[in-house]
Coordinates of C-alpha atoms in Angstrom, one line a residue:
X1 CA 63.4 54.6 212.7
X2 CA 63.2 53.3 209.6
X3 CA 66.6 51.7 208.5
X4 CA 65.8 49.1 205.5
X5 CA 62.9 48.8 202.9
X6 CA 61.1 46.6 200.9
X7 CA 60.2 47.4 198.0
X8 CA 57.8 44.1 197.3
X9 CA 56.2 41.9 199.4
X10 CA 58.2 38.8 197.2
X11 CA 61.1 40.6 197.3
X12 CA 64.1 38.4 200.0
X13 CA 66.1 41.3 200.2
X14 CA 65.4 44.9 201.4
X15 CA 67.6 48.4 201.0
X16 CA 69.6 49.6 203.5
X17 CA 68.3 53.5 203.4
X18 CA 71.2 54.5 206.0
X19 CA 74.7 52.5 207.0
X20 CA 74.1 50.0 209.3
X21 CA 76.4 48.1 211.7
X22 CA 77.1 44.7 212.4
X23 CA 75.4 43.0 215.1
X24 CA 72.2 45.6 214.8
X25 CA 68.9 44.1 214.9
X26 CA 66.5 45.8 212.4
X27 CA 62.7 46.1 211.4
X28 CA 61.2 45.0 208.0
X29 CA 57.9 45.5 207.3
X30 CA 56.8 42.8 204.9
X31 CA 53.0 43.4 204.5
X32 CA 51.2 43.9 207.7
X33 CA 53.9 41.5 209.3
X34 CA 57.2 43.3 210.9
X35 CA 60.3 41.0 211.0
X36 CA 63.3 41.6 213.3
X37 CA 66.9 40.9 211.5
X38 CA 70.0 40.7 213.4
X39 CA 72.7 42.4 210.6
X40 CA 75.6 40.1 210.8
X41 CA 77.8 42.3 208.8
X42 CA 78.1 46.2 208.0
X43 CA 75.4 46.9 205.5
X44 CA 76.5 50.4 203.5
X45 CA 73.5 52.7 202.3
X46 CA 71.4 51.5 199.2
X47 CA 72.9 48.0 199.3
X48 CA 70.7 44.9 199.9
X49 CA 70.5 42.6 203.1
X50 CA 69.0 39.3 203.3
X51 CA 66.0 38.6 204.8
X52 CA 66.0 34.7 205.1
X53 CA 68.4 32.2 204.8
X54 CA 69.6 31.8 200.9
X55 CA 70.7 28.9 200.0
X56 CA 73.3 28.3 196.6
X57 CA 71.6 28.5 193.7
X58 CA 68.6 30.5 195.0
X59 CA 67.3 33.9 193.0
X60 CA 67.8 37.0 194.4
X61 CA 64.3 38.6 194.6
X62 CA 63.8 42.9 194.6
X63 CA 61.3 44.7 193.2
X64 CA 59.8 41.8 192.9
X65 CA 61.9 41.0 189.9
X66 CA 64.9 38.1 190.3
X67 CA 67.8 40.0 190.0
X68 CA 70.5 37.5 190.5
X69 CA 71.7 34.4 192.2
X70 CA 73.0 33.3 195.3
X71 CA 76.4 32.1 194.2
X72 CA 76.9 30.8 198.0
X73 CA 74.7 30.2 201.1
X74 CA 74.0 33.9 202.3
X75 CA 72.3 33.8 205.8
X76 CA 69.6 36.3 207.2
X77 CA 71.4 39.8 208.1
X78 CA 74.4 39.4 205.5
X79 CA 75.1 42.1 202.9
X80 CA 73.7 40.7 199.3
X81 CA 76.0 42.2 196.4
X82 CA 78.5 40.9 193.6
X83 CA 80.6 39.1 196.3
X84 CA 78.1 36.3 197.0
X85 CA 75.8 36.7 193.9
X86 CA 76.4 36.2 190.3
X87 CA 73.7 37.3 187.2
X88 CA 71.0 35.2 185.7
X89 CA 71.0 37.7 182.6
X90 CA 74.6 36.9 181.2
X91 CA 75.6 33.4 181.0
X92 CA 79.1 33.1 183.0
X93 CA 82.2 33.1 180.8

């Protein structure tokens, strides 16, 4: 069963297309390649999970657009959203 896609082969994130729980280990298909992540946190429907390690600092890649910033180290399996990421469009106040 699928349970998270990618949309873009650059892409570091993929979509969570049903809730997921923590400590689930998941498929992603990233080309021909399948990669296994353990979800270290509850992951709700449509939002993102990591697929690598993101250190501070690093762009958040979907669609294979950036979309934001890691504003803190965000390992493999953790949720990605406004918590630990910040925009690159508006310049912080």
């Amino acid at each position: 069963m699928i349970r998270a896609l990618l949309i873009d082969e650059k892409d570091n994130v993929a979509t969570a297309v049903s809730d997921i729980k923590a400590g689930e280990v998941i498929s992603v298909k990233k080309g021909s390649v399948s990669k296994e992540i353990k979800v270290k946190e509850a992951i709700a429907f449509g939002h993102k999970i990591a697929l690598c390690d993101l250190v501070k600092g690093t762009d958040i890649i979907k669609y294979g657009e950036v979309i934001g910033r890691a504003k803190k180290d965000i390992k493999a399996g953790e949720w990605v959203h406004t918590h630990n990421t910040e925009d690159t469009y508006v310049p912080p106040k």
